[in-house]
Short mmCIF file of C-alpha atoms and ligand atoms in Angstrom, two decimals:
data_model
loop_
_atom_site.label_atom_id
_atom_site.label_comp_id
_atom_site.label_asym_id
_atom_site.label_seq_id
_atom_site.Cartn_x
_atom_site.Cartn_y
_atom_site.Cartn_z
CA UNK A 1 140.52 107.12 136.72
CA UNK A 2 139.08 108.57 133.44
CA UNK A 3 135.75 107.94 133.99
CA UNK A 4 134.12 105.05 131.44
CA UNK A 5 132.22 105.43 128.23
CA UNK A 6 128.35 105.34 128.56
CA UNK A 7 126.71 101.61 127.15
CA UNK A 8 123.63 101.40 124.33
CA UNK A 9 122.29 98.51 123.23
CA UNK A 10 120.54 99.16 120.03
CA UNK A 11 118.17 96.14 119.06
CA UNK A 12 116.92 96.21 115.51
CA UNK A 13 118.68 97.21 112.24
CA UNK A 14 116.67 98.68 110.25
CA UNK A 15 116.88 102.36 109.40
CA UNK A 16 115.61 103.07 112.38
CA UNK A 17 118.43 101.22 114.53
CA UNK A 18 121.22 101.51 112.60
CA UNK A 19 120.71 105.60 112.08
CA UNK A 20 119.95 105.63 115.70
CA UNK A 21 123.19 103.51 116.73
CA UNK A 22 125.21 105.73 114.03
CA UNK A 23 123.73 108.97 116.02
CA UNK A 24 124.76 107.70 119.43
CA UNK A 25 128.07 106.65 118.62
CA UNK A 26 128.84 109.93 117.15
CA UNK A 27 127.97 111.26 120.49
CA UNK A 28 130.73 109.31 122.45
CA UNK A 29 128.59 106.20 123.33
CA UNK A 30 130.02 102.86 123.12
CA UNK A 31 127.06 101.23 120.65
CA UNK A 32 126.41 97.34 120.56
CA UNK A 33 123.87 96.94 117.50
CA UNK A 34 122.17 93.63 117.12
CA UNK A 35 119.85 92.29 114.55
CA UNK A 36 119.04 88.66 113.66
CA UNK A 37 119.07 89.62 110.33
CA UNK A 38 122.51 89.22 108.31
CA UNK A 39 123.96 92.52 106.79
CA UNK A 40 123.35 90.66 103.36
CA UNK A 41 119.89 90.46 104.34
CA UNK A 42 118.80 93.76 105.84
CA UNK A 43 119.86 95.42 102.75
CA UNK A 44 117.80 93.28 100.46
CA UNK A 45 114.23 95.11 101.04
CA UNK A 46 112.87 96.60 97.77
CA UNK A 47 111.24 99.71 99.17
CA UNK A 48 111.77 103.29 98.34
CA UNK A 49 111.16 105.72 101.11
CA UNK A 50 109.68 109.41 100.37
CA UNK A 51 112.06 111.69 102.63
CA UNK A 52 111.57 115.00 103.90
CA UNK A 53 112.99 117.92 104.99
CA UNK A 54 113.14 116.99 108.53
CA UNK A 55 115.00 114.02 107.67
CA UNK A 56 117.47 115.63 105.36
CA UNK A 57 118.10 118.34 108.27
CA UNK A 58 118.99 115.10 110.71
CA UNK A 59 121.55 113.13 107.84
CA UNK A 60 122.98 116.31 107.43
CA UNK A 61 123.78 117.19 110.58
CA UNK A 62 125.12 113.57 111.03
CA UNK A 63 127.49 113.79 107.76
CA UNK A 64 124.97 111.43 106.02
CA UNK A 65 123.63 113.85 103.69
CA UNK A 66 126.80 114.09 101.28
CA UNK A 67 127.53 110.75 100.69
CA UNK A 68 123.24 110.32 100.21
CA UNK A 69 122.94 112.49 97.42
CA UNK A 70 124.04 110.28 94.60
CA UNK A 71 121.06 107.59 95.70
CA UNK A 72 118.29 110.39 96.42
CA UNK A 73 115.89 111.51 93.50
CA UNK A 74 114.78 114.89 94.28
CA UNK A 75 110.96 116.23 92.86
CA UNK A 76 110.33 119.54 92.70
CA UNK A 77 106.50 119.04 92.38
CA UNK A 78 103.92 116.75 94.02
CA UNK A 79 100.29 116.72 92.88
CA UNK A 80 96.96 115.82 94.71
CA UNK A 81 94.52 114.66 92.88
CA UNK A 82 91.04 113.20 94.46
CA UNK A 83 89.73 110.79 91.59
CA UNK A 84 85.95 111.01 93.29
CA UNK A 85 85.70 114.74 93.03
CA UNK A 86 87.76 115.69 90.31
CA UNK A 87 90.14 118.12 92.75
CA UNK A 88 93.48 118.76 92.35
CA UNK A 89 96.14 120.73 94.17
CA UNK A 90 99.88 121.00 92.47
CA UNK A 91 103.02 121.77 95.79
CA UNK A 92 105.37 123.40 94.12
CA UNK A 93 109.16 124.65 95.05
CA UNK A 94 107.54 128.21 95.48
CA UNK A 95 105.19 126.46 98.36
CA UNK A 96 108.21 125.61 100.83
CA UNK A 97 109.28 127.27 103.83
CA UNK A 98 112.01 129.79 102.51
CA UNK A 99 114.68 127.69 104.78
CA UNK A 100 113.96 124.55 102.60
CA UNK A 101 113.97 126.27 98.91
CA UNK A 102 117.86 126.46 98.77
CA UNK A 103 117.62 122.59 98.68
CA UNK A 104 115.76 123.12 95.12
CA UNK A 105 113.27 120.16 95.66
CA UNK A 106 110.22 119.60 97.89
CA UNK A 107 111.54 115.65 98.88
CA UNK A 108 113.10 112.89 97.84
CA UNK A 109 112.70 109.38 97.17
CA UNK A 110 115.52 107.10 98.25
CA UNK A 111 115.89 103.77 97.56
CA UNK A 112 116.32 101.40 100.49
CA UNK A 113 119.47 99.17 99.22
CA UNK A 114 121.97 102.53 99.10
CA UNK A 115 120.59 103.49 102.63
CA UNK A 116 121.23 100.42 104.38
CA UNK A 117 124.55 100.05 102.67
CA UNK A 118 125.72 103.30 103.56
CA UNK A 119 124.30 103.28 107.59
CA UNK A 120 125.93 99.90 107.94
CA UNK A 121 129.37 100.75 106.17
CA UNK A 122 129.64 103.58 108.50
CA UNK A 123 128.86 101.56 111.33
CA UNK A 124 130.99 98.82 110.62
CA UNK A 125 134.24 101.86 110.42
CA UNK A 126 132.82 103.15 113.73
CA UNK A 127 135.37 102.58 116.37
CA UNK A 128 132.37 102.74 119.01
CA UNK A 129 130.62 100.27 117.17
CA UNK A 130 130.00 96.39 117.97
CA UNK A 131 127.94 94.74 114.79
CA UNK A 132 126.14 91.63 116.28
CA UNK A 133 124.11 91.24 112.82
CA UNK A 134 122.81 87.87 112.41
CA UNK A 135 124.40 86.52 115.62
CA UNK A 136 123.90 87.31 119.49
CA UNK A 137 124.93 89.98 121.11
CA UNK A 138 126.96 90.11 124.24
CA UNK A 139 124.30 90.80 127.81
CA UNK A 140 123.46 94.64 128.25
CA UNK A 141 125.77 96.31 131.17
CA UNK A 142 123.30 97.05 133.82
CA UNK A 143 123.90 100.57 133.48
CA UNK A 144 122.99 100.40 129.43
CA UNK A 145 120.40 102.22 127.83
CA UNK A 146 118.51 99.85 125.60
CA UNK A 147 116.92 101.06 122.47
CA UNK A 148 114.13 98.86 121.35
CA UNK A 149 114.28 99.22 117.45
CA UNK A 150 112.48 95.78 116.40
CA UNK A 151 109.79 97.02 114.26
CA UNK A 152 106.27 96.81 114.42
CA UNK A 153 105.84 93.45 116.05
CA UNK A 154 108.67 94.15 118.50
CA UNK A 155 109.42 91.03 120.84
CA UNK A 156 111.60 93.85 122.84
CA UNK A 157 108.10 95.85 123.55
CA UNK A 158 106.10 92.69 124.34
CA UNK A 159 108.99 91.93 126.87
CA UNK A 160 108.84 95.02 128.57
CA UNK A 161 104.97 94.60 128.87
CA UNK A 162 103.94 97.64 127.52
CA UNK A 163 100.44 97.46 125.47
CA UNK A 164 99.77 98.45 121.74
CA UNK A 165 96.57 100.38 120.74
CA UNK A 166 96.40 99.36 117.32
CA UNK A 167 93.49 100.27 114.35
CA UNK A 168 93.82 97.29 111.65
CA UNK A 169 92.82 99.29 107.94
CA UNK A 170 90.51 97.61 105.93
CA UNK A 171 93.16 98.47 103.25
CA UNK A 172 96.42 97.50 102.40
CA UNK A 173 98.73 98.32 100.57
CA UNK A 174 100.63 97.28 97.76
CA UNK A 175 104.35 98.28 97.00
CA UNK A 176 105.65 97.89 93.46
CA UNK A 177 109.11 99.56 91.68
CA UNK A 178 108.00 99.98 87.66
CA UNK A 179 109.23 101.50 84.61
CA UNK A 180 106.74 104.35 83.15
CA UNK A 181 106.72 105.83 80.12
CA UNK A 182 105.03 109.64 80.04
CA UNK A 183 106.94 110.00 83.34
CA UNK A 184 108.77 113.44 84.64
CA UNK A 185 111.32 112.56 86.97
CA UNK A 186 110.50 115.72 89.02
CA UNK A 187 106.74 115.46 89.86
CA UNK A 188 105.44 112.96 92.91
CA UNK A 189 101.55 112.12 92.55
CA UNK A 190 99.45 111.02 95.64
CA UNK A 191 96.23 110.28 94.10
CA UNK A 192 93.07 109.62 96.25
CA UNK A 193 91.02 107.06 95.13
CA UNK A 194 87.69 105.78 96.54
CA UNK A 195 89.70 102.35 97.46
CA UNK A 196 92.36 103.83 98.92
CA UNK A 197 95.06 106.27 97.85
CA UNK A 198 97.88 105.76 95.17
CA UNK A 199 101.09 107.17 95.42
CA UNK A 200 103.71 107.38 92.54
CA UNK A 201 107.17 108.28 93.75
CA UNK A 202 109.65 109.09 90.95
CA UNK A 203 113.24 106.99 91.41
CA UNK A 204 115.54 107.73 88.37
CA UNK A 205 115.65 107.56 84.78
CA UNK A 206 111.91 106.83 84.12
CA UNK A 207 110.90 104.61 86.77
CA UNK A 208 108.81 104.86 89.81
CA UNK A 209 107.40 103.03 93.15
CA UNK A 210 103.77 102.94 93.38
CA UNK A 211 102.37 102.41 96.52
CA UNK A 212 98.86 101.22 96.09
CA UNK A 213 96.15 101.19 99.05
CA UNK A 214 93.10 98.69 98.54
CA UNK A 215 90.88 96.65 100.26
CA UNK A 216 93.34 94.43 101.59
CA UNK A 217 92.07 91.37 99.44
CA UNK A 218 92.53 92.80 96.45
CA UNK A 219 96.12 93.81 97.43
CA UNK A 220 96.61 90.27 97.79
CA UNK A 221 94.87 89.12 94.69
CA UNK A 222 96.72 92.08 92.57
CA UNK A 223 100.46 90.91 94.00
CA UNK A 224 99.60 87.30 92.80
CA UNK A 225 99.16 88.62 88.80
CA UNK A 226 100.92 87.88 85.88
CA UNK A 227 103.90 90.56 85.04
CA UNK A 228 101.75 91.95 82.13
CA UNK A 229 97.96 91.62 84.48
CA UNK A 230 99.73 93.79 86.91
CA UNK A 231 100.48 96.21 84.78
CA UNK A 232 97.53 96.44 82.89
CA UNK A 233 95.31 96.76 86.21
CA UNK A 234 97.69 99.28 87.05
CA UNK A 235 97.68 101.54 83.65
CA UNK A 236 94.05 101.72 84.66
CA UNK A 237 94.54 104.12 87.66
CA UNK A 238 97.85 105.71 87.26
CA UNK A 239 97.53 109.38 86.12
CA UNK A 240 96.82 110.70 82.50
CA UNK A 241 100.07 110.53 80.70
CA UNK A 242 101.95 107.59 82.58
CA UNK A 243 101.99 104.45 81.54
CA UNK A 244 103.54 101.53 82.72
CA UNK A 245 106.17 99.71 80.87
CA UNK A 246 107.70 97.09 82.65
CA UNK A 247 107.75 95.18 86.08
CA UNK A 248 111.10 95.87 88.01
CA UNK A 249 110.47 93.88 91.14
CA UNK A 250 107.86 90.90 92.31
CA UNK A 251 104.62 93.22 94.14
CA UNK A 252 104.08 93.01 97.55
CA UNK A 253 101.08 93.41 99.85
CA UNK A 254 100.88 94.15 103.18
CA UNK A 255 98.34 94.97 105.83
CA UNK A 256 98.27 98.16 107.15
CA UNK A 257 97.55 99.54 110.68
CA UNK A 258 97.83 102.49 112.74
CA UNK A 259 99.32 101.18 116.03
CA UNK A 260 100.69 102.99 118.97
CA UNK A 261 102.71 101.85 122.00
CA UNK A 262 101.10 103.24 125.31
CA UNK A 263 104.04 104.14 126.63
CA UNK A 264 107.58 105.06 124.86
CA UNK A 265 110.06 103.95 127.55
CA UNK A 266 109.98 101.82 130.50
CA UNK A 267 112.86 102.04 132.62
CA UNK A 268 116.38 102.14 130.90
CA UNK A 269 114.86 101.24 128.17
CA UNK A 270 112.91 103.00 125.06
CA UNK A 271 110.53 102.26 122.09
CA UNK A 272 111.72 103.81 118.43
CA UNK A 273 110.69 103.70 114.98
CA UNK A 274 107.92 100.98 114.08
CA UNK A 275 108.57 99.81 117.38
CA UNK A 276 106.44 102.54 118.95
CA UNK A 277 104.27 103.23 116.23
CA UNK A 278 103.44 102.95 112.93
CA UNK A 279 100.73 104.42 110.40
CA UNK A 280 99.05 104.66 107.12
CA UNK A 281 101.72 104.75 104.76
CA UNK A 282 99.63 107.85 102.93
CA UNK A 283 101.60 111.05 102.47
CA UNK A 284 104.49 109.28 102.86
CA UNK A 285 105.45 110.02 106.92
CA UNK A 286 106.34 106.61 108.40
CA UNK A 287 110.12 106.57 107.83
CA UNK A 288 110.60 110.49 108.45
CA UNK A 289 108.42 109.84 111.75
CA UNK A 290 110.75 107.31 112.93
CA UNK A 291 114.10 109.35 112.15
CA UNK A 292 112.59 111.80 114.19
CA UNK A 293 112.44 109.94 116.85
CA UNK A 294 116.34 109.44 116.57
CA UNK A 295 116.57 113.43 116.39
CA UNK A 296 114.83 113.65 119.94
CA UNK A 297 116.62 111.03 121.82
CA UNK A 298 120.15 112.21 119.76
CA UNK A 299 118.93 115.49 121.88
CA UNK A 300 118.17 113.76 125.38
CA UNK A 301 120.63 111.34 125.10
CA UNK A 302 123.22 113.34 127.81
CA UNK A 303 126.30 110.62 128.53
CA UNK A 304 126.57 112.10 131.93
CA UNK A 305 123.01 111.46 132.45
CA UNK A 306 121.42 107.95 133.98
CA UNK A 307 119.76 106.30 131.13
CA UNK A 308 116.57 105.77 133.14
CA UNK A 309 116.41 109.82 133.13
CA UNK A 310 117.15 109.25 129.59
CA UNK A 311 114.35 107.33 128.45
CA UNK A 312 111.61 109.21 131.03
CA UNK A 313 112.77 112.36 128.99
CA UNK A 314 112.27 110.81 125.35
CA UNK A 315 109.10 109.23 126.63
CA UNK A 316 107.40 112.10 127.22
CA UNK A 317 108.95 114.71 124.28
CA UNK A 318 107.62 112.03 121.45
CA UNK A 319 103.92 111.84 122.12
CA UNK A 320 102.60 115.05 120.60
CA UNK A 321 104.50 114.60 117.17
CA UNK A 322 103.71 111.11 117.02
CA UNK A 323 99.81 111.49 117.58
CA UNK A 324 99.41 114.84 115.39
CA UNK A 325 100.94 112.43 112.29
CA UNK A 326 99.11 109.61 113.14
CA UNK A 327 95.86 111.74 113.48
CA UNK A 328 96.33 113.28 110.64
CA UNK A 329 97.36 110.33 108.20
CA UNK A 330 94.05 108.52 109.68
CA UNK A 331 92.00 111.09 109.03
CA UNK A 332 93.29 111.03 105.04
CA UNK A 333 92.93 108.41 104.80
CA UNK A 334 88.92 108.26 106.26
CA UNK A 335 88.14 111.64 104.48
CA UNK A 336 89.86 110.79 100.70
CA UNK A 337 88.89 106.49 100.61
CA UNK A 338 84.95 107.00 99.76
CA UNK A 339 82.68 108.56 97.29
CA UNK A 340 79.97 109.63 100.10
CA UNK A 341 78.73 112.68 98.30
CA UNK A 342 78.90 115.21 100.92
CA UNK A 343 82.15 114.14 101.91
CA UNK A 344 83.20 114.51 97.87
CA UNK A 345 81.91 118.03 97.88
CA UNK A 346 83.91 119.17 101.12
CA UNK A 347 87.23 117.46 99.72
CA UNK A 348 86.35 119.46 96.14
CA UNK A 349 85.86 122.65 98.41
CA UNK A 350 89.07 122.11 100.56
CA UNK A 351 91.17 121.54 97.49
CA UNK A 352 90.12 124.64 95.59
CA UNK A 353 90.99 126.46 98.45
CA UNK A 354 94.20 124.88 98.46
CA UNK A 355 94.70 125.31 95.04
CA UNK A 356 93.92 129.19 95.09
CA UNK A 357 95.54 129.72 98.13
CA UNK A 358 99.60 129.70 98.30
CA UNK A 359 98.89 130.23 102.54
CA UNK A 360 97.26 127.02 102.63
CA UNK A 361 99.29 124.78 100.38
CA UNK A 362 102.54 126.09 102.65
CA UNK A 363 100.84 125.30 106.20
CA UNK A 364 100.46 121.60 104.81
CA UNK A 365 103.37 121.30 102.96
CA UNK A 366 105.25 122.31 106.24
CA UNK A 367 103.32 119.63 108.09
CA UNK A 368 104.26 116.94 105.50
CA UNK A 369 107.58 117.78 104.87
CA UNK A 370 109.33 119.45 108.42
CA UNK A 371 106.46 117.54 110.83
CA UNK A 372 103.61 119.20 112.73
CA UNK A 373 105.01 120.43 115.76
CA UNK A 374 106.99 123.05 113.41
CA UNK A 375 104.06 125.13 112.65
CA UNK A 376 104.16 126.73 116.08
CA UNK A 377 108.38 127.09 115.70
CA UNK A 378 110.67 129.11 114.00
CA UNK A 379 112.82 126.03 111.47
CA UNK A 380 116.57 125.57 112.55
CA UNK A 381 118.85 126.54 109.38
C1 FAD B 1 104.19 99.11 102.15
C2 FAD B 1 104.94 100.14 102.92
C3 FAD B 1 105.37 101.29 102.25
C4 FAD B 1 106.05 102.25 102.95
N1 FAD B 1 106.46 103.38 102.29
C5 FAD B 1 107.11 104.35 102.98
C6 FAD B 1 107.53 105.58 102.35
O1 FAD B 1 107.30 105.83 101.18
N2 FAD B 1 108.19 106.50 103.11
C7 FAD B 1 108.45 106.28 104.42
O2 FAD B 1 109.05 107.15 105.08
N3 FAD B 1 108.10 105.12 105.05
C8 FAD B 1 107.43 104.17 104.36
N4 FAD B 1 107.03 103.02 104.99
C9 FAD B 1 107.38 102.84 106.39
C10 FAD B 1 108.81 102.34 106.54
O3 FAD B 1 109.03 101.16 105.80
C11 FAD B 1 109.05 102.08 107.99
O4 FAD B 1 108.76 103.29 108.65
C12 FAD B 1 110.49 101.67 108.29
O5 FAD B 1 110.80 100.45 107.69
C13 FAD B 1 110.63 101.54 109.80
O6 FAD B 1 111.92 101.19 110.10
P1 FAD B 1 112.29 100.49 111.48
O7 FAD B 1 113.78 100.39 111.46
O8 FAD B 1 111.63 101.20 112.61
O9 FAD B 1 111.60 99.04 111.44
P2 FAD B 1 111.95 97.83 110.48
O10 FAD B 1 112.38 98.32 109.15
O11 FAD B 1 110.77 96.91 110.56
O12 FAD B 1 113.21 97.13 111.19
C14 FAD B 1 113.11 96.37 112.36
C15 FAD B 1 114.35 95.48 112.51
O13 FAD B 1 114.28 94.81 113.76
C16 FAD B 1 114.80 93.50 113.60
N5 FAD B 1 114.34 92.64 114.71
C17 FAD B 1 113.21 91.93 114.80
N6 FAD B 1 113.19 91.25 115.98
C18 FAD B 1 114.34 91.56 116.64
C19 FAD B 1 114.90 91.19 117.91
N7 FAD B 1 114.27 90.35 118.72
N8 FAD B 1 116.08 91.71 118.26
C20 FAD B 1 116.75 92.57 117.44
N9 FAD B 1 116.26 92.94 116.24
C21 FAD B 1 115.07 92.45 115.83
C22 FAD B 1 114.28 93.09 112.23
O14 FAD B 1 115.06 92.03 111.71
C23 FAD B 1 114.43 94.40 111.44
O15 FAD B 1 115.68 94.47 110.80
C24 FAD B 1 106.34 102.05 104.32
C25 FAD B 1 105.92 100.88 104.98
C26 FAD B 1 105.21 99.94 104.29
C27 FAD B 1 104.75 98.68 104.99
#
């Protein structure tokens, strides 16, 4: 007897799930992906994601990458700027890894509406795919592994009993798509501001997403102005040159915290994306972090192997990446959101460094843009 196809249950569609399904199906598993959440509905977010090299290497390898391109907006610059102290460092093409210059841009910026279409319409064609989107799936074989891809309040990881350690920011953070005039399609801005950092992510033809840290409050009170209040609060901060033009989409604001599953996997079962952990959305790492967590158990995932050895093996490869970008976003976020005046002189010092020194600015740009734990490692091609 031919000997039976290995079982996943993937719960949680998001772009976490539904790459992670995609991945394991390519692999020969038979993939049962469930979601409360219609397909209508899943794809509805208005969020843009910043993507990285690390992710690009993944959809590539996965045949997403092609199809991608005509929904990704590349940049081939991103500038620092820290409002406090006046620093400013510019990443440019020249400050990439020599593996990631043939790509011609430093990221991307993808919208989420072409990403979810695409990751379900390839899912839905899968023949090792079983959609259970908005209705109940069928019970998990006993012998399944079960991917817990719920997001950050995951009902899947309260089940299993494992514990969160979780950091609530003072800040939120506000998401907003707008049309800018002054704008260069090719240059990203993170700007550090004593209430919290700014980001401006170019999407095409002259507009942008801002994502705008605060005290949480004022998130809140920001999201609940008029179309032309908005804008004019927001002309205030946005870098010399830009200058908003129009509203595209109703602003959002959500809390933000840095929370952290104690334990990845418990039994045949395993913790991914925003399900295991999630952090400041500064620098622009959550997604990426999450896809790489589909990279690692795409790598584990063995179909001759029991899934309990499965999920022990992902457990324990995740942690390191997982706390370095956490650390690290934290710390950003704690260094960059005051105006203590030593702490504005060291930033001032650390950027002209940065800005002198080429060595510098391509030791964090590989951190950003290919994830920590590839500092110590030669990159794949
Ligand atoms: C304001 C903001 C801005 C951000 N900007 C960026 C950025 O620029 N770049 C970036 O990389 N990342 C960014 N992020 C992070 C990014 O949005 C997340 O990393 C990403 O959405 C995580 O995807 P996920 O699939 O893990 O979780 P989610 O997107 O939360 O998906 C979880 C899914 O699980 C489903 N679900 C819930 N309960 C169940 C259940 N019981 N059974 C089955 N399914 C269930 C939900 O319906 C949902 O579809 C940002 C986040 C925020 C809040």
């Amino acid at each position: 007897m031919a000997p039976r196809s290995p079982f996943v249950h993937v719960l949680g569609a998001g772009p976490t799930g539904s790459l992670t399904a995609f991945a394991l199906a390519q692999k020969g598993y038979q993939v049962v992906l469930h979601d409360p959440q219609s397909a209508h509905n899943l794809q509805s977010r208005s969020r843009a994601y910043a993507i990285t090299h690390s992710s690009r290497r993944l959809l590539d390898g996965l045949g997403l990458w092609s199809p991608l391109k005509p929904a990704l907006t590349g940049f081939e610059a991103l500038e620092l700027r820290d409002d406090a102290s006046s620093g400013r460092v510019r990443f440019s093409l020249s400050d990439l890894n020599s593996i990631n210059t043939d790509q011609g841009t430093i990221g991307w910026i993808l919208d989420h509406r072409p990403l979810m279409r695409l990751l379900l319409q390839q899912l839905h064609n899968h023949a090792n795919v079983r959609l259970y989107l908005g209705s109940p799936p069928p019970e998990a074989p006993s012998d399944a592994l079960v991917v817990a891809a719920d997001g950050p309040g995951s009902p899947t990881r309260s089940h299993w009993r494992i514990p969160v350690w979780q950091h609530r920011y003072r800040q939120g953070c506000l998401t907003s798509k707008v049309a800018l005039r002054g704008a260069d399609d090719a240059t990203a801005f993170e700007l550090f501001r004593p209430e919290g950092p700014l980001a401006v992510l170019p999407l095409d033809s002259g507009t942008a997403q801002v994502v705008w840290s605060a005290p949480f409050q004022s998130c809140e009170q920001r999201a609940g102005l008029s179309g032309s209040a908005f804008l004019d609060q927001l002309a205030a901060v946005l870098p010399q040159g830009l200058e908003p033009d129009l509203l595209l989409d109703t602003p959002r604001a959500f809390p933000q915290q840095w929370q952290l599953a104690r334990r990845f996997s418990r039994g045949r079962g395993v913790l991914i994306g925003e399900a295991a952990h999630r952090c400041h959305p500064v620098g622009g790492q959550g997604l990426n972090l999450c896809w790489r967590d589909v990279e690692t158990l795409m790598t584990v995932a063995d179909p001759t192997l029991d899934a309990e050895v499965i999920a022990r093996r992902y457990g324990k490869r995740r942690w390191l990446d997982v706390l370095a970008v956490g650390i690290a976003t934290d710390l950003l976020v704690r260094l960059f959101s005051n105006r203590l005046p030593p702490l504005c002189l060291l930033r001032r010092i650390t950027l002209i460094m940065m800005a002198r020194m080429q060595v510098l600015r391509r030791i964090s740009l590989r951190a950003m843009t290919d994830g920590p734990m590839q500092l110590l490692r030669p990159l794949p091609e």
